[in-house]
mmCIF file of C-alpha atoms in Angstrom:
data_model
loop_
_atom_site.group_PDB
_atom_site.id
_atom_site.type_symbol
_atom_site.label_atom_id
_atom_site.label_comp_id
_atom_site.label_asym_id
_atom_site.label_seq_id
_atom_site.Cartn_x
_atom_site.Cartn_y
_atom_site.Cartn_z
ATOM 1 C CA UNK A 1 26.138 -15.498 -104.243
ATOM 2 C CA UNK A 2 28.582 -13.217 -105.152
ATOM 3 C CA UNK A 3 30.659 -11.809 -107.871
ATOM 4 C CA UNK A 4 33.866 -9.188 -108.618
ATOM 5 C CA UNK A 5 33.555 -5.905 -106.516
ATOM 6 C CA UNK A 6 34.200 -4.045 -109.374
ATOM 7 C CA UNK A 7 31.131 -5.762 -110.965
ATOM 8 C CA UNK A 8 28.610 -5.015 -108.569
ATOM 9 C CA UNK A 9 25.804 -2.908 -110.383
ATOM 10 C CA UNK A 10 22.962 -0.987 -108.083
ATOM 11 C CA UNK A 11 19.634 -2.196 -108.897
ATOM 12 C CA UNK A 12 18.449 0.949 -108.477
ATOM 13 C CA UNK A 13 18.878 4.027 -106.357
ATOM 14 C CA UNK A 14 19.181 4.058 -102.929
ATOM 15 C CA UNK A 15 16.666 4.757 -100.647
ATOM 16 C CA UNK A 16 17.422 4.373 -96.957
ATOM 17 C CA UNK A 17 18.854 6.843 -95.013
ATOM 18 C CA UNK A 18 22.235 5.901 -93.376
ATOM 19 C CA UNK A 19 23.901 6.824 -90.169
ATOM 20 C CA UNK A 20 27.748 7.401 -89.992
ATOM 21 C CA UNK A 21 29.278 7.392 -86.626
ATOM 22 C CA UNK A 22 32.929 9.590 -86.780
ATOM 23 C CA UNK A 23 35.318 10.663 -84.332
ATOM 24 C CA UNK A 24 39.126 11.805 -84.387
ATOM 25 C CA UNK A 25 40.222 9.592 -87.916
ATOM 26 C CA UNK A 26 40.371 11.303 -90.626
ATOM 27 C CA UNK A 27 42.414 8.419 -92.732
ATOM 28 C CA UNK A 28 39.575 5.982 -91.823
ATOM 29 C CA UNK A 29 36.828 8.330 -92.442
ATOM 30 C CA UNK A 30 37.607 9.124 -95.727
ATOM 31 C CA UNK A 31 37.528 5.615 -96.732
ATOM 32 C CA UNK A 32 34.104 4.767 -95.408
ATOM 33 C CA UNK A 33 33.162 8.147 -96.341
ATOM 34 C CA UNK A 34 33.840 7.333 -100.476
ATOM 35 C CA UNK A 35 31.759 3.911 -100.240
ATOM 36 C CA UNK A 36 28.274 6.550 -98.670
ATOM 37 C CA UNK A 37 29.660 8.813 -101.369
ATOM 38 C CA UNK A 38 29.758 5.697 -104.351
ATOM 39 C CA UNK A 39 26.171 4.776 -102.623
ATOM 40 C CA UNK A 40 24.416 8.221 -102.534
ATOM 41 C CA UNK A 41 22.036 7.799 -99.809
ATOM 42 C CA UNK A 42 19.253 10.175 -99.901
ATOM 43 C CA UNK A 43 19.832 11.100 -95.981
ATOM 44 C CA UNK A 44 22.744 11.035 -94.088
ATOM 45 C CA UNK A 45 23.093 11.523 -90.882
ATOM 46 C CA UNK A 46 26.705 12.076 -89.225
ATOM 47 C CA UNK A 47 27.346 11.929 -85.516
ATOM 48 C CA UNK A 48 30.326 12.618 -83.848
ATOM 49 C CA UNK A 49 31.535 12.759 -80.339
ATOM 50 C CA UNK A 50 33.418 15.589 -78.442
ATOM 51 C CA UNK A 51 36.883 16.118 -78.487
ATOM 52 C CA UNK A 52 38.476 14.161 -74.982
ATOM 53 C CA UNK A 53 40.162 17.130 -72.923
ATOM 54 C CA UNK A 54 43.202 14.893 -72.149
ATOM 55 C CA UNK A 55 43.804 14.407 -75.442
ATOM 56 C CA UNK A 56 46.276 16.660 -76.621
ATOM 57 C CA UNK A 57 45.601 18.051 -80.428
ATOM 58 C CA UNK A 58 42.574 15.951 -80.336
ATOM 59 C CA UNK A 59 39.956 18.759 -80.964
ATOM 60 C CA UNK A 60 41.703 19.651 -84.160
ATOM 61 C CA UNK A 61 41.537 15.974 -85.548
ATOM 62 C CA UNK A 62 37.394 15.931 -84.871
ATOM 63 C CA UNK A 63 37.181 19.206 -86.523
ATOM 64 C CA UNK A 64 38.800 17.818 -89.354
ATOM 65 C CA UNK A 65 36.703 14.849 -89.892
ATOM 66 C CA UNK A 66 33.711 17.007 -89.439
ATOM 67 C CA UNK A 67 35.060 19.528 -91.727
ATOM 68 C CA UNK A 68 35.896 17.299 -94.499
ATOM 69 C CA UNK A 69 32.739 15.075 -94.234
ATOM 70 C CA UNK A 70 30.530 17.942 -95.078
ATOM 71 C CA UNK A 71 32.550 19.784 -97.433
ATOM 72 C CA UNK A 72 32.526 16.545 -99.400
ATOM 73 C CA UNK A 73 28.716 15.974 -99.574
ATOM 74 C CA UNK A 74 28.422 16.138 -103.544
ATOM 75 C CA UNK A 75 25.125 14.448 -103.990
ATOM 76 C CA UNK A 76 21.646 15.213 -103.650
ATOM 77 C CA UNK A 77 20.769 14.234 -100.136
ATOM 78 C CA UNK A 78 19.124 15.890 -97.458
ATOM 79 C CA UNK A 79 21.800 16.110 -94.275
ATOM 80 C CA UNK A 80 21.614 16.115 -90.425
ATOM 81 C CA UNK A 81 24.327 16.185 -88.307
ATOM 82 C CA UNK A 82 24.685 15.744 -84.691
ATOM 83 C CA UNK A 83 27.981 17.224 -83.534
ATOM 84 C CA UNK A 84 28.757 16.690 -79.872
ATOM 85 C CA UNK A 85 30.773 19.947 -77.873
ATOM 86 C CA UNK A 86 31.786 17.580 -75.430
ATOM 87 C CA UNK A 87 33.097 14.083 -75.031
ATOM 88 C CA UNK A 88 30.330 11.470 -74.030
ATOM 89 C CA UNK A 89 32.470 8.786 -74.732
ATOM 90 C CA UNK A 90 31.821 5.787 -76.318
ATOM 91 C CA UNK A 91 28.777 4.344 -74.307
ATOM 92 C CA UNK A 92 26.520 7.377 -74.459
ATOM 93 C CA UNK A 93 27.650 9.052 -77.336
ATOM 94 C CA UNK A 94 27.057 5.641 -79.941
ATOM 95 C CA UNK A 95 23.838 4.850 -78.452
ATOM 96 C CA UNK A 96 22.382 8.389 -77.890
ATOM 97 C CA UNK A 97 23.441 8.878 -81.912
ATOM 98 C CA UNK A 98 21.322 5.582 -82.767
ATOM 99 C CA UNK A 99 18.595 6.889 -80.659
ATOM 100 C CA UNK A 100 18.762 10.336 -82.762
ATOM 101 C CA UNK A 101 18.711 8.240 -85.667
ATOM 102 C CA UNK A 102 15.399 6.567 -85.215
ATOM 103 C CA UNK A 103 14.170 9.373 -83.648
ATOM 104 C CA UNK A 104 14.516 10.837 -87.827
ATOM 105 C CA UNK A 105 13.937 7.457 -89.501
ATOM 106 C CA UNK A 106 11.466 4.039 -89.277
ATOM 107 C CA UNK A 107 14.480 2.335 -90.676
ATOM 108 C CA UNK A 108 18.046 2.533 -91.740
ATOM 109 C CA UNK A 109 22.108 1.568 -92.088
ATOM 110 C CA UNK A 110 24.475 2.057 -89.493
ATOM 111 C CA UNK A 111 28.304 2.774 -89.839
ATOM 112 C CA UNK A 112 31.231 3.236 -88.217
ATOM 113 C CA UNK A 113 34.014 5.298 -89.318
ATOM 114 C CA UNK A 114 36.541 1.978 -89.848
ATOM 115 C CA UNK A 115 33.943 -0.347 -90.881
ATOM 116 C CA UNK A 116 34.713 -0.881 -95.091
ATOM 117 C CA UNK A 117 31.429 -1.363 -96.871
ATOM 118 C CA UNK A 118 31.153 -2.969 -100.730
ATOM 119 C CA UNK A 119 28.889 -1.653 -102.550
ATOM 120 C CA UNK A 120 26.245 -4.215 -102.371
ATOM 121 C CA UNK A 121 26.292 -4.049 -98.402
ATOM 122 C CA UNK A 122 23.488 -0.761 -98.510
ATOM 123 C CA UNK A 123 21.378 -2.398 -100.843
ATOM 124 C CA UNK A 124 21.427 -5.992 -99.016
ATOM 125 C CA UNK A 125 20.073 -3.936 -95.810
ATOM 126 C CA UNK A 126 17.521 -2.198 -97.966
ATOM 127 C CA UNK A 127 16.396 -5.818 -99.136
ATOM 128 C CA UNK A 128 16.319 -7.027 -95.630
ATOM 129 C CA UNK A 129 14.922 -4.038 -93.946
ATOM 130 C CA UNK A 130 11.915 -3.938 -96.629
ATOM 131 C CA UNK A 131 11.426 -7.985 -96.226
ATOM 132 C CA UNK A 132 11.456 -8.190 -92.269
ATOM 133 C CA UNK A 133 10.386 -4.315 -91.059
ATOM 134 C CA UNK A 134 7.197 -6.424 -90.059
ATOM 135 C CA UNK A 135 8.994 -9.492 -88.853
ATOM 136 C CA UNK A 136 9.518 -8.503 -85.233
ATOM 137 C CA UNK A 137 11.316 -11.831 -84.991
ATOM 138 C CA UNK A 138 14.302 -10.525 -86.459
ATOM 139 C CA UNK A 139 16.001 -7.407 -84.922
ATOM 140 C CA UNK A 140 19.272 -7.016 -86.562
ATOM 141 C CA UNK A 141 21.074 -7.527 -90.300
ATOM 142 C CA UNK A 142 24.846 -7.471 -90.340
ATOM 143 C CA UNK A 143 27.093 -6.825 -92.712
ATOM 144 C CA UNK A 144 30.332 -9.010 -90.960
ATOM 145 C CA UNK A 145 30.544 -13.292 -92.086
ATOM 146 C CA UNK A 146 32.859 -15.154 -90.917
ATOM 147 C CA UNK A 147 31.982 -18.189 -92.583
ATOM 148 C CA UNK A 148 33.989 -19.787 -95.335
ATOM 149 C CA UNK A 149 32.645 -21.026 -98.391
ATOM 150 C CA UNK A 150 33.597 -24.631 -97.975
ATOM 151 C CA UNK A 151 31.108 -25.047 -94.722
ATOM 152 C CA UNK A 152 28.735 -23.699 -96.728
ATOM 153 C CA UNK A 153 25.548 -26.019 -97.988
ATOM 154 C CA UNK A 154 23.573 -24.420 -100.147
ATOM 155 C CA UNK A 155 22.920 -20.713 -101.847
ATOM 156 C CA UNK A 156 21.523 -18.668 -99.569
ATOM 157 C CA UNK A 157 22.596 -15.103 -99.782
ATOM 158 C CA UNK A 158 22.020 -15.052 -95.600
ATOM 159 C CA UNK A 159 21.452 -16.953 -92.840
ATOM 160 C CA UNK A 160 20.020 -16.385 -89.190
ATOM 161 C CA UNK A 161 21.858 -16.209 -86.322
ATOM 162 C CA UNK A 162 22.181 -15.671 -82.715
ATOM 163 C CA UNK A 163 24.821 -12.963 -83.075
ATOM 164 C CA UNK A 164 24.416 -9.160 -83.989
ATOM 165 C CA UNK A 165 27.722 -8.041 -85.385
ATOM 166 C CA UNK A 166 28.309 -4.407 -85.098
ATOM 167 C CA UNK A 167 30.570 -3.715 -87.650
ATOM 168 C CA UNK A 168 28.163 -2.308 -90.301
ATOM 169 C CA UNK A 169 24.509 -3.061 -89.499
ATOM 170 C CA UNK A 170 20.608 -1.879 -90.343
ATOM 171 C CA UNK A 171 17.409 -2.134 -87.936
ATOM 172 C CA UNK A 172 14.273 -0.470 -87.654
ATOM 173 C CA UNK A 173 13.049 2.017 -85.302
ATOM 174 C CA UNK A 174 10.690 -0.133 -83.164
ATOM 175 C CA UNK A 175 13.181 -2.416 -82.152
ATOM 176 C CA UNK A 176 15.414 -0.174 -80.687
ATOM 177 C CA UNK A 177 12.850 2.183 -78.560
ATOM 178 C CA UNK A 178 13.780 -1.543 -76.607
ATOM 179 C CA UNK A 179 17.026 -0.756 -75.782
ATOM 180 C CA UNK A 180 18.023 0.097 -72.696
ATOM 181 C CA UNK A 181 21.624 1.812 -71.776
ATOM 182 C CA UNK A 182 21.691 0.577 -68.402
ATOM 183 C CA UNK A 183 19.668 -2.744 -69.019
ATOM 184 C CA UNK A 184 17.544 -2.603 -65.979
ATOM 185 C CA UNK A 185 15.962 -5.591 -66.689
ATOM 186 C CA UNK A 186 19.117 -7.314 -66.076
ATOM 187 C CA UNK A 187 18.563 -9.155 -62.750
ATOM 188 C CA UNK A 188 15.116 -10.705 -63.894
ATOM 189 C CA UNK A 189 16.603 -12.241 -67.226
ATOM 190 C CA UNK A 190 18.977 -13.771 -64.724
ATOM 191 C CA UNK A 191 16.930 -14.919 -62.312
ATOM 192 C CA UNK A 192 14.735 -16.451 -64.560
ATOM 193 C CA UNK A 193 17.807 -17.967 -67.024
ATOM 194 C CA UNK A 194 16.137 -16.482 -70.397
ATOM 195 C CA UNK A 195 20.129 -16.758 -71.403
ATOM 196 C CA UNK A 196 19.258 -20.689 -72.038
ATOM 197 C CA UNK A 197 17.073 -19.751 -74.720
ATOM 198 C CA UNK A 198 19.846 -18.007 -76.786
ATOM 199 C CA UNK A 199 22.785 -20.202 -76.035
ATOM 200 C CA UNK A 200 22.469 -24.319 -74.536
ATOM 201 C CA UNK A 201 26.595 -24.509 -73.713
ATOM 202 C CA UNK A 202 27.185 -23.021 -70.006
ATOM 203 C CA UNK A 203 30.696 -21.309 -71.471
ATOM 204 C CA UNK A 204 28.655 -19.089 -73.937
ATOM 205 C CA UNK A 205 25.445 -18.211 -71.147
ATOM 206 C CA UNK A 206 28.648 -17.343 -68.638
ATOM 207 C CA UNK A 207 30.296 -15.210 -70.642
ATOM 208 C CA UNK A 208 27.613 -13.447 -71.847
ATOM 209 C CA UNK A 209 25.791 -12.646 -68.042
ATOM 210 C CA UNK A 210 29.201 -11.777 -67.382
ATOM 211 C CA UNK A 211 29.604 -9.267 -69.117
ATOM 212 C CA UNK A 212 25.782 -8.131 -69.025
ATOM 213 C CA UNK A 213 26.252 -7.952 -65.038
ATOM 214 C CA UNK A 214 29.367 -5.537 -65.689
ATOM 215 C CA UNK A 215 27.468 -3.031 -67.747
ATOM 216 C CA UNK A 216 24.469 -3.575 -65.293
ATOM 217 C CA UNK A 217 27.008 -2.691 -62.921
ATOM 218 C CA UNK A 218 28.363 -0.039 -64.768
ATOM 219 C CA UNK A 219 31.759 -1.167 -64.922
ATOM 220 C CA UNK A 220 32.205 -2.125 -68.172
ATOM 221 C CA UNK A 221 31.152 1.193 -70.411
ATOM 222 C CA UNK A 222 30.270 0.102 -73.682
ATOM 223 C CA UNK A 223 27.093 0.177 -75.901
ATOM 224 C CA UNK A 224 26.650 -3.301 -77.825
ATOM 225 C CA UNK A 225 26.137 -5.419 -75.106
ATOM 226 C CA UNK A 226 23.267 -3.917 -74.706
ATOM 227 C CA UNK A 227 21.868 -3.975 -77.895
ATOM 228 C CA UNK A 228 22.643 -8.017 -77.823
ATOM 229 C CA UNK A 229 20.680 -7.972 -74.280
ATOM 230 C CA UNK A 230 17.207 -6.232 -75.818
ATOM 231 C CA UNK A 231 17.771 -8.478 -78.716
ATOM 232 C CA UNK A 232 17.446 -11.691 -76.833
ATOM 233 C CA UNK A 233 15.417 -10.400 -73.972
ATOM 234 C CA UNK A 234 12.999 -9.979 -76.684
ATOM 235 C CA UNK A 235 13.702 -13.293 -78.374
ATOM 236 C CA UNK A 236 14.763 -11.690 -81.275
ATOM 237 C CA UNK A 237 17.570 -13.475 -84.346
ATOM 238 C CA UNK A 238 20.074 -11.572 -86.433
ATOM 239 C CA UNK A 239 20.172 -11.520 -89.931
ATOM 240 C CA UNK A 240 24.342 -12.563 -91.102
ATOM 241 C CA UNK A 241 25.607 -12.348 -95.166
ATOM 242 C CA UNK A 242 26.671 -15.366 -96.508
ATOM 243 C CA UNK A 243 29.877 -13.410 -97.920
ATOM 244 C CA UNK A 244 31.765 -10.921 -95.944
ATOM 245 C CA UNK A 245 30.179 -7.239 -97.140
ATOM 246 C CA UNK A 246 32.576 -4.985 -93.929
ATOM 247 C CA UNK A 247 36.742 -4.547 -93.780
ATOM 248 C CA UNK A 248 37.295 -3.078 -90.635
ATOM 249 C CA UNK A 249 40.213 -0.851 -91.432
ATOM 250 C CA UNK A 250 40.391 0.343 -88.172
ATOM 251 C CA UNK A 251 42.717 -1.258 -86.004
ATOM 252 C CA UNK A 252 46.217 0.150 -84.561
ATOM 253 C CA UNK A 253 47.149 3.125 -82.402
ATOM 254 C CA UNK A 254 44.736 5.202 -82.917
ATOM 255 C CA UNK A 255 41.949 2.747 -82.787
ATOM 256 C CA UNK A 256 39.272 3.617 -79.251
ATOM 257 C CA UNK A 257 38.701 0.398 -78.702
ATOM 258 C CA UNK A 258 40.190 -2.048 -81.362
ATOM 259 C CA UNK A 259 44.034 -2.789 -81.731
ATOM 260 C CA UNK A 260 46.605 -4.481 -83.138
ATOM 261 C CA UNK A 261 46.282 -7.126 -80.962
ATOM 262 C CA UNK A 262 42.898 -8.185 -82.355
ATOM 263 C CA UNK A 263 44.685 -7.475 -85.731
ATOM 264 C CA UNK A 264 43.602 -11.005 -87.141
ATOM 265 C CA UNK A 265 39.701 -9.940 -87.382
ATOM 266 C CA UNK A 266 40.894 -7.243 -89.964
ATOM 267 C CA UNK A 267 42.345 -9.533 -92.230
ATOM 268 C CA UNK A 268 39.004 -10.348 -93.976
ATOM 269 C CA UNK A 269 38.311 -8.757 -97.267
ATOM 270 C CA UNK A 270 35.402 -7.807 -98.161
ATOM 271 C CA UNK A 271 33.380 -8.568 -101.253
ATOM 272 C CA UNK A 272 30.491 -8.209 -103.236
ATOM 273 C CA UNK A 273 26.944 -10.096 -103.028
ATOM 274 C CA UNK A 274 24.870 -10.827 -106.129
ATOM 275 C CA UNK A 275 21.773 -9.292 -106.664
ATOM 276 C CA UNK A 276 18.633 -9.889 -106.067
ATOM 277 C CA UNK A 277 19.038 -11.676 -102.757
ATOM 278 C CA UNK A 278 18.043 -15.586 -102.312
ATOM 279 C CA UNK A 279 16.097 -15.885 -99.027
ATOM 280 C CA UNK A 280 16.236 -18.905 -96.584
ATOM 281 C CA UNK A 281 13.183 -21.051 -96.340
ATOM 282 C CA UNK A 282 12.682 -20.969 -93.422
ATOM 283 C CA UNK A 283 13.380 -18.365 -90.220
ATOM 284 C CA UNK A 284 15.370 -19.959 -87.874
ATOM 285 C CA UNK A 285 18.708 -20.014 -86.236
ATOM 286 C CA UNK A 286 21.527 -21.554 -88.297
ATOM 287 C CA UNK A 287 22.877 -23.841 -85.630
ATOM 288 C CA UNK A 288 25.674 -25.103 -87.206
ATOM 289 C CA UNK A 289 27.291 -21.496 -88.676
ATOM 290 C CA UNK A 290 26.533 -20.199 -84.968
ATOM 291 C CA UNK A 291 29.069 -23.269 -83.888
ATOM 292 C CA UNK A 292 31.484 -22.401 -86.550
ATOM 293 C CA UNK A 293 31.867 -18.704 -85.062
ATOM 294 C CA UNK A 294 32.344 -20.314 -81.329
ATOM 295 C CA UNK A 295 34.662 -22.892 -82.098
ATOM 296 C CA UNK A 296 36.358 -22.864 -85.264
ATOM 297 C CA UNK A 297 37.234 -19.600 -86.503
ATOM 298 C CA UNK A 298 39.791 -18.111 -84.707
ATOM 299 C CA UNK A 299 41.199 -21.857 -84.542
ATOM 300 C CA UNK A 300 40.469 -21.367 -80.667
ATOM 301 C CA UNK A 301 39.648 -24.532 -78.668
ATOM 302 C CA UNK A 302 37.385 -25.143 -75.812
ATOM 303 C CA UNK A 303 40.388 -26.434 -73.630
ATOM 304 C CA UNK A 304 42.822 -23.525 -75.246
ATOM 305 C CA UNK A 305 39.823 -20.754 -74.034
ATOM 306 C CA UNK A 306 40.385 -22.195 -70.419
ATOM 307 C CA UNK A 307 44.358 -22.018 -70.515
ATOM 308 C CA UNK A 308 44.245 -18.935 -71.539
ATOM 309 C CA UNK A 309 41.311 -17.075 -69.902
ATOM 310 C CA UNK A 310 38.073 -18.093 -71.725
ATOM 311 C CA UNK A 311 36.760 -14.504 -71.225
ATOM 312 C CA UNK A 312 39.877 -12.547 -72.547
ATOM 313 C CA UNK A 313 39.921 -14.994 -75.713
ATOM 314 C CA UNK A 314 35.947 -14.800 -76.380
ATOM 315 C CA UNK A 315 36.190 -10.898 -76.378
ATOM 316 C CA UNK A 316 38.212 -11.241 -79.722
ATOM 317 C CA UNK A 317 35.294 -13.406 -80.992
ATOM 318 C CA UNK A 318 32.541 -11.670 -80.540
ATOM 319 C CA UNK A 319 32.777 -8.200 -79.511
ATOM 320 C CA UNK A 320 33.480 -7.056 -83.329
ATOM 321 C CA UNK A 321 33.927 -3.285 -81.860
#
């Protein structure tokens, strides 16, 4: 399943396009910048928000991600850039860039400016994307595992999953002209429970209305939950590597919304995946890895989630932004 990083060899040249989402980092930036460099995508898009107004100094640190990014460009590749004058923030400014994105592209890689590729990452997605682009079943291929070799049970490069981790990602155009920003739909998924067909244990389904009633609500301003809400409200699975393929590099200080108090999610390394890619047999939810994420990773217990605030604790599981 996988092998050295240093050993991974392209099968051949990239094709997909791929989307990099920047802001104010240049330290971060230039490390995800060199593994799109090492890849040589044929389009790349860059995105970046506006500089915050309260942020003293901050306008110089965009301009200096933005500056080096395209100065660097040394391969053939057609570019596009979307370059915001003002500051959107992260809810409009993430998902209006993906939107862009498609707008350009049927299909194609997402990254963030702290989210670590290896090399075999790009051309996993371009596997994926080519196998399932008319699998409207699946909506989403990460590029984050969490699962450790010794729960594994067989060879399988990937498995399926409930979950769409954000932290390095691919999907196709038609499945996100279904997502909605403001998820109107919202109080008729709830109504009519659809939240029992993704998750049977009442913790998980409460959670997860929970927080889709505070971006309904428009009190919690993010973009992922969203993109997990179109997912399942169109019973769609998630596509999860067998072996970690994303560092996120990105938390601290200077981090929008990670920090050093979620510190223990950026302690996994990231490696390479053999190639070609050995499919599952069949498409369907892999129960038993999904458990492992809820209950086992972060060595979190059911009773420990309720001592300590099962929402506050569950955030550090699954919102991988």
């Amino acid at each position: 399943m996988m092998s050295d990083e240093n050993k991974f060899i392209p099968p051949h040249t990239l094709n997909t396009a791929v989307l990099f989402l920047v802001f104010n980092r240049l330290d971060t930036t230039k490390q995800v910048f060199e593994a799109i460099r090492q890849a040589k995508p044929p389009r790349l898009y860059i995105a970046a928000d506006g500089a915050r107004t309260s942020k003293e100094g901050e306008a110089e640190k965009v301009q200096l991600v933005r500056d080096y990014i395209t100065q660097n460009i040394d391969w053939d590749c057609e570019v596009k850039t979307l370059f915001r004058e003002k500051n959107l923030g992260c809810k409009y400014a993430v998902s209006g860039a993906i939107t862009w994105f498609f707008e350009n592209e049927e299909q194609g890689i997402i990254l963030e400016d702290d989210c670590l590729p290896s090399q075999s990452f790009f051309w996993f997605c371009e596997c994926l994307l080519e196998t399932y682009k008319n699998d409207l079943r699946v909506w989403h291929i990460g590029g984050v595992s969490t699962i450790p070799n010794s729960i594994i049970s067989n060879d399988d490069s990937y498995y399926f999953s409930a979950l769409n981790h954000i932290w390095g990602w691919a999907s196709w155009k038609n499945r996100w002209e279904k997502y909605d920003v403001d998820i109107v739909n919202f109080p008729e998924y709830k109504e009519n429970e659809n939240i029992k067909d993704v998750f049977n244990r009442k913790l998980w389904q409460k959670f997860w209305l929970s927080n889709f009633e505070g971006v309904y609500s428009k009190k919690i301003d993010t973009w992922d939950y969203q993109w997990c809400f179109a997912t399942w409200a169109n019973r769609g699975i998630s596509i999860v590597p067998t072996v970690n393929l994303i560092a996120n590099i990105g938390f601290g200080a200077d981090a929008t919304h990670t920090t050093e108090s979620d510190a223990k999610m950026s302690n996994r390394a990231k490696k390479e995946m053999q190639i070609p890619i050995t499919h599952p047999s069949t498409i369907r939810i892999n129960k038993k890895y999904d458990e492992y994420n809820f209950k086992y990773l972060f060595e979190i217990s059911y009773f420990s989630l309720f001592l300590n605030g099962f929402k506050k604790q569950l955030k550090k599981i699954l919102r991988f932004n």
